[in-house]
Every structure is written in C-alpha cells, then in structure tokens.
Short mmCIF file of C-alpha atoms in Angstrom, two decimals:
data_model
loop_
_atom_site.label_atom_id
_atom_site.label_comp_id
_atom_site.label_asym_id
_atom_site.label_seq_id
_atom_site.Cartn_x
_atom_site.Cartn_y
_atom_site.Cartn_z
CA MET A 1 18.45 -10.59 24.37
CA ILE A 2 15.77 -8.10 23.32
CA LYS A 3 17.00 -8.16 19.70
CA GLN A 4 16.98 -11.95 19.67
CA LYS A 5 13.41 -12.02 20.95
CA LEU A 6 12.23 -9.47 18.40
CA LYS A 7 13.79 -11.41 15.52
CA PHE A 8 11.45 -14.34 16.05
CA PHE A 9 8.54 -12.51 17.64
CA ILE A 10 5.87 -12.74 14.92
CA THR A 11 5.15 -16.45 14.82
CA PRO A 12 2.02 -17.75 13.03
CA GLU A 13 0.33 -17.96 16.43
CA VAL A 14 1.21 -14.39 17.34
CA TYR A 15 0.04 -13.22 13.92
CA LYS A 16 -3.35 -14.87 14.42
CA TYR A 17 -3.59 -13.23 17.84
CA LEU A 18 -2.67 -9.83 16.35
CA VAL A 19 -5.43 -10.06 13.72
CA ALA A 20 -7.99 -11.39 16.21
CA HIS A 21 -7.33 -8.60 18.68
CA SER A 22 -6.79 -5.59 16.40
CA VAL A 23 -8.75 -6.00 13.16
CA HIS A 24 -12.39 -5.19 12.50
CA GLU A 25 -12.74 -6.07 8.82
CA PRO A 26 -16.04 -5.08 7.14
CA HIS A 27 -17.76 -8.04 5.53
CA ILE A 28 -17.46 -6.53 2.03
CA LEU A 29 -13.67 -6.40 2.40
CA TRP A 30 -13.65 -9.97 3.67
CA GLU A 31 -15.70 -11.01 0.63
CA LEU A 32 -13.24 -9.25 -1.66
CA ARG A 33 -10.26 -10.99 -0.05
CA GLN A 34 -11.96 -14.36 -0.38
CA ALA A 35 -12.79 -13.81 -4.05
CA THR A 36 -9.20 -12.77 -4.72
CA GLN A 37 -7.92 -16.11 -3.38
CA LYS A 38 -9.22 -17.76 -6.59
CA LEU A 39 -7.13 -15.47 -8.83
CA ARG A 40 -3.51 -15.47 -9.99
CA GLY A 41 -1.29 -13.24 -7.97
CA LYS A 42 -3.50 -13.70 -4.92
CA SER A 43 -0.57 -12.97 -2.61
CA MET A 44 -0.55 -9.39 -3.87
CA ILE A 45 -3.72 -8.49 -1.98
CA LEU A 46 -3.32 -6.39 1.14
CA THR A 47 -3.63 -8.07 4.51
CA PRO A 48 -6.53 -7.27 6.85
CA GLU A 49 -4.19 -5.60 9.36
CA GLN A 50 -2.97 -3.28 6.59
CA GLY A 51 -6.58 -2.40 5.88
CA GLN A 52 -7.13 -1.71 9.57
CA PHE A 53 -4.05 0.52 9.55
CA PHE A 54 -5.41 2.48 6.59
CA LYS A 55 -8.66 2.98 8.52
CA LEU A 56 -6.70 4.39 11.42
CA LEU A 57 -4.72 6.73 9.13
CA CYS A 58 -7.87 8.00 7.48
CA GLY A 59 -9.32 8.77 10.89
CA LEU A 60 -6.18 10.60 11.99
CA LEU A 61 -5.43 12.48 8.80
CA GLY A 62 -8.84 13.08 7.28
CA PRO A 63 -7.51 12.93 3.69
CA LYS A 64 -9.71 14.41 0.97
CA ARG A 65 -7.60 13.37 -2.03
CA ILE A 66 -6.06 9.91 -2.00
CA LEU A 67 -3.92 8.27 -4.68
CA GLU A 68 -3.20 4.55 -4.97
CA VAL A 69 -0.49 3.27 -7.32
CA GLY A 70 -1.36 -0.38 -7.98
CA THR A 71 -5.05 -1.31 -7.72
CA TYR A 72 -4.94 -5.09 -8.07
CA THR A 73 -8.45 -6.33 -7.10
CA GLY A 74 -9.39 -3.10 -5.36
CA TYR A 75 -8.99 -3.91 -1.64
CA GLY A 76 -6.87 -0.86 -0.86
CA ALA A 77 -9.02 1.57 -2.80
CA LEU A 78 -12.12 0.22 -1.08
CA CYS A 79 -10.45 0.53 2.32
CA PHE A 80 -9.73 4.18 1.65
CA ALA A 81 -13.18 4.84 0.26
CA LEU A 82 -14.99 3.22 3.21
CA ASN A 83 -12.94 5.06 5.81
CA SER A 84 -12.63 8.56 4.33
CA ASP A 85 -15.12 11.42 4.43
CA GLU A 86 -18.07 11.47 2.04
CA ASP A 87 -16.46 14.26 -0.01
CA ALA A 88 -13.12 12.47 -0.28
CA HIS A 89 -12.01 10.91 -3.57
CA ILE A 90 -9.59 8.13 -4.49
CA ASP A 91 -7.63 7.88 -7.75
CA THR A 92 -6.20 4.43 -8.33
CA ILE A 93 -3.85 3.22 -11.09
CA ASP A 94 -3.25 -0.18 -12.61
CA ILE A 95 -1.79 -1.36 -15.89
CA ASN A 96 -4.10 -4.37 -16.13
CA PRO A 97 -7.80 -3.53 -16.86
CA GLN A 98 -8.75 -7.07 -15.82
CA TRP A 99 -8.30 -6.16 -12.18
CA HIS A 100 -10.85 -3.34 -12.46
CA GLU A 101 -13.40 -5.89 -13.65
CA HIS A 102 -12.89 -7.83 -10.43
CA ALA A 103 -12.85 -4.72 -8.21
CA LEU A 104 -15.86 -2.88 -9.60
CA PRO A 105 -18.66 -5.20 -8.35
CA PHE A 106 -17.33 -4.91 -4.80
CA TRP A 107 -17.00 -1.13 -5.04
CA GLN A 108 -20.59 -0.98 -6.30
CA LYS A 109 -21.90 -3.34 -3.62
CA ALA A 110 -20.30 -1.17 -0.94
CA GLY A 111 -21.79 1.97 -2.52
CA MET A 112 -18.32 3.42 -3.05
CA GLU A 113 -18.03 3.43 -6.86
CA SER A 114 -18.60 7.20 -7.14
CA LYS A 115 -15.68 7.89 -4.76
CA ILE A 116 -13.14 5.93 -6.83
CA THR A 117 -11.67 6.80 -10.22
CA GLN A 118 -9.78 3.99 -11.98
CA HIS A 119 -6.87 4.99 -14.22
CA HIS A 120 -5.60 2.38 -16.69
CA GLY A 121 -2.00 2.41 -17.86
CA ASP A 122 1.61 2.25 -16.81
CA ALA A 123 1.98 3.86 -13.42
CA THR A 124 4.82 6.15 -14.42
CA ASP A 125 2.93 7.40 -17.45
CA VAL A 126 -0.28 8.04 -15.51
CA LEU A 127 1.51 9.71 -12.58
CA ASN A 128 3.06 12.18 -15.00
CA THR A 129 -0.41 13.32 -16.10
CA LEU A 130 -1.77 14.13 -12.60
CA ASN A 131 -1.79 17.56 -10.92
CA LYS A 132 1.05 18.38 -8.56
CA GLU A 133 0.68 18.82 -4.81
CA VAL A 134 -3.01 17.88 -4.58
CA TYR A 135 -2.95 14.56 -2.68
CA ASP A 136 -3.10 14.23 1.10
CA LEU A 137 -2.31 10.51 1.12
CA ILE A 138 -0.54 8.37 -1.50
CA PHE A 139 -0.13 4.61 -1.38
CA VAL A 140 2.52 3.10 -3.68
CA ASP A 141 2.18 -0.62 -4.31
CA ALA A 142 3.09 -1.33 -7.94
CA ASN A 143 6.18 -2.64 -9.79
CA LYS A 144 8.84 -2.95 -7.10
CA GLU A 145 11.64 -2.35 -9.55
CA GLU A 146 10.13 1.08 -10.15
CA THR A 147 9.60 2.02 -6.48
CA ALA A 148 12.20 4.79 -6.57
CA THR A 149 10.65 6.34 -9.70
CA HIS A 150 7.11 6.08 -8.31
CA TYR A 151 8.28 7.62 -5.04
CA GLU A 152 9.75 10.70 -6.75
CA LEU A 153 6.60 11.19 -8.79
CA ALA A 154 4.44 10.65 -5.70
CA TYR A 155 6.51 13.24 -3.81
CA ALA A 156 5.69 15.82 -6.48
CA LEU A 157 1.99 14.98 -6.30
CA CYS A 158 1.80 15.01 -2.49
CA LYS A 159 0.80 18.12 -0.57
CA PRO A 160 3.29 19.51 1.97
CA GLY A 161 2.51 17.72 5.20
CA GLY A 162 0.97 14.83 3.29
CA LEU A 163 1.81 11.14 3.68
CA ILE A 164 3.34 8.71 1.19
CA ILE A 165 3.11 4.98 1.99
CA LEU A 166 5.28 2.49 0.14
CA ASP A 167 4.54 -1.22 0.42
CA ASN A 168 6.85 -4.26 0.36
CA THR A 169 10.00 -2.35 1.30
CA LEU A 170 11.44 -5.25 3.34
CA MET A 171 10.26 -7.95 0.94
CA TRP A 172 10.00 -10.69 3.56
CA GLY A 173 13.52 -9.97 4.76
CA GLU A 174 15.15 -10.57 1.37
CA VAL A 175 16.67 -7.06 1.44
CA VAL A 176 19.09 -8.19 4.17
CA ASP A 177 19.99 -11.58 2.67
CA PRO A 178 23.42 -11.28 0.99
CA ASN A 179 22.72 -14.42 -1.05
CA ILE A 180 19.86 -12.75 -2.91
CA SER A 181 20.99 -10.60 -5.81
CA LYS A 182 17.97 -10.39 -8.09
CA LYS A 183 17.29 -7.03 -9.66
CA MET A 184 14.14 -6.20 -7.69
CA ILE A 185 15.85 -6.73 -4.33
CA ARG A 186 18.93 -4.75 -5.37
CA LYS A 187 16.71 -1.87 -6.37
CA LEU A 188 14.75 -2.01 -3.10
CA ARG A 189 17.96 -1.96 -1.10
CA LEU A 190 19.10 1.14 -2.99
CA PHE A 191 15.72 2.80 -2.57
CA ASN A 192 15.67 2.12 1.19
CA LYS A 193 19.09 3.74 1.46
CA GLN A 194 18.01 6.72 -0.63
CA ILE A 195 14.80 7.44 1.28
CA HIS A 196 16.65 7.13 4.59
CA GLU A 197 18.94 9.92 3.40
CA ASP A 198 16.10 12.05 1.92
CA THR A 199 15.92 15.21 4.05
CA ARG A 200 12.66 16.28 2.39
CA VAL A 201 10.65 13.71 4.38
CA ASP A 202 10.33 12.17 7.83
CA ILE A 203 10.18 8.38 7.55
CA SER A 204 9.44 5.23 9.48
CA ILE A 205 9.57 1.61 8.25
CA LEU A 206 6.91 -0.57 9.80
CA PRO A 207 7.81 -4.27 10.02
CA PHE A 208 4.37 -5.78 9.42
CA SER A 209 3.39 -7.72 6.32
CA ASP A 210 6.61 -7.53 4.25
CA GLY A 211 7.53 -3.99 5.23
CA MET A 212 5.76 -0.68 4.81
CA THR A 213 7.55 2.66 4.69
CA LEU A 214 5.78 5.84 5.76
CA ALA A 215 7.19 9.15 4.48
CA ARG A 216 5.69 12.48 5.56
CA LYS A 217 6.48 15.30 3.17
CA LYS A 218 7.86 18.19 5.22
CA THR A 219 6.08 21.52 5.07
#
C-alpha cells in the first residue's frame, strides 16, 4: 500500500504545494528562468526546488571551490554564486558559447560575475585540464551519454569528503521502462548500476525533478 501511494504521490497539485511551501527564489533567478522560457532547450533549465536545494547544500557544506559541468543559461552557476561565501568561486563549463551570452547579463545584474569563470569547450576536454582534488562541490549536468565519463573525471577533481551531484539520473522514469532502448537511457542504466557498486563513494538518488544522484567522495 505504501509503495502504491508513493508511486503516484507527486501530482501536479502536490508539486505546486511543494514549491509554494519550500522555495524562496530570489527575483534575479526568477527573471533568468522566465527569460530562458523563450529559448530552445528551455526544459534544460534547473527547477526552482533544485535551486533551493543547492542553497541548502551551500549552507551546510560551505564550499569554496565549486565546479558545474553544463552551464546552459547560467541558473545553476548563479545559484551557487548567490549562496556561497564571498571568497568562494565557481567554474562552469559549456560547449556552446551562446549560453554564456544569455547568462552573463544576469550574473552581472546580481553582482556575481567576478565569482564565476566560464570555460568554453567539450566537457571531457575541459575537465582534463583542471587541477585534481580541489573542488568541494561538483554538479554534473551535461551530455547524458557521457555521464559515466564525466563522473570519473569529477571524482578525480573532487576533494576527499567532497560532494558530486549528477542530474537527470532517472530521466522521468525512462530508466525503468523496458520498452525504451535508446542509447542515452541504456547508458544511464549502466551508470546507475556502476555508481551503486562504487565503494569509493556514499550515494543517494533523490527522486525530485527527473532524478538527482548525490555521491560523497570518501575520505
């Protein structure tokens, strides 16, 4: 009975209630989300409850060095910048320089431009150029077919005791649908199995949005 209830728990009405009773979204982030709705790929932007979760994590962990893999229009990077200490810094990577053009005015308006460094290029290539074991918090939200590769590179860049967050790991439930066999989903299924068996980290998959996996690198 409990399992049956949980399966259908997050209805549109419950989701609206969740956001209304748990999210305090700064106006600048709201503006950025609204502007993104006019762009292609608008569904790629983070949800406000994910932003609220990042705020909570920043308060709990106090990260000084943050890495984001997949900038899109800059919502995640701005969340981290707004909610981290003044001396914290965010590196963010995206292959498409167009997205930086959309993100930059909002970063500037929020007074956060100096806390964020944008790296342009393929995520795997850029990750291979960064210093090892310097990041306290890493958020991976890029090409889903490359999640396993990005995870391994992120693991090397993460400090012992640091946190790696991987987005879209349930992909709206498609990972459990036997009728779906597209390459991206097959790779996500394999990755989810691999990280579950990875003894180097402690993990938890959160079932909000379309799945978010937290992996703490053991000390």
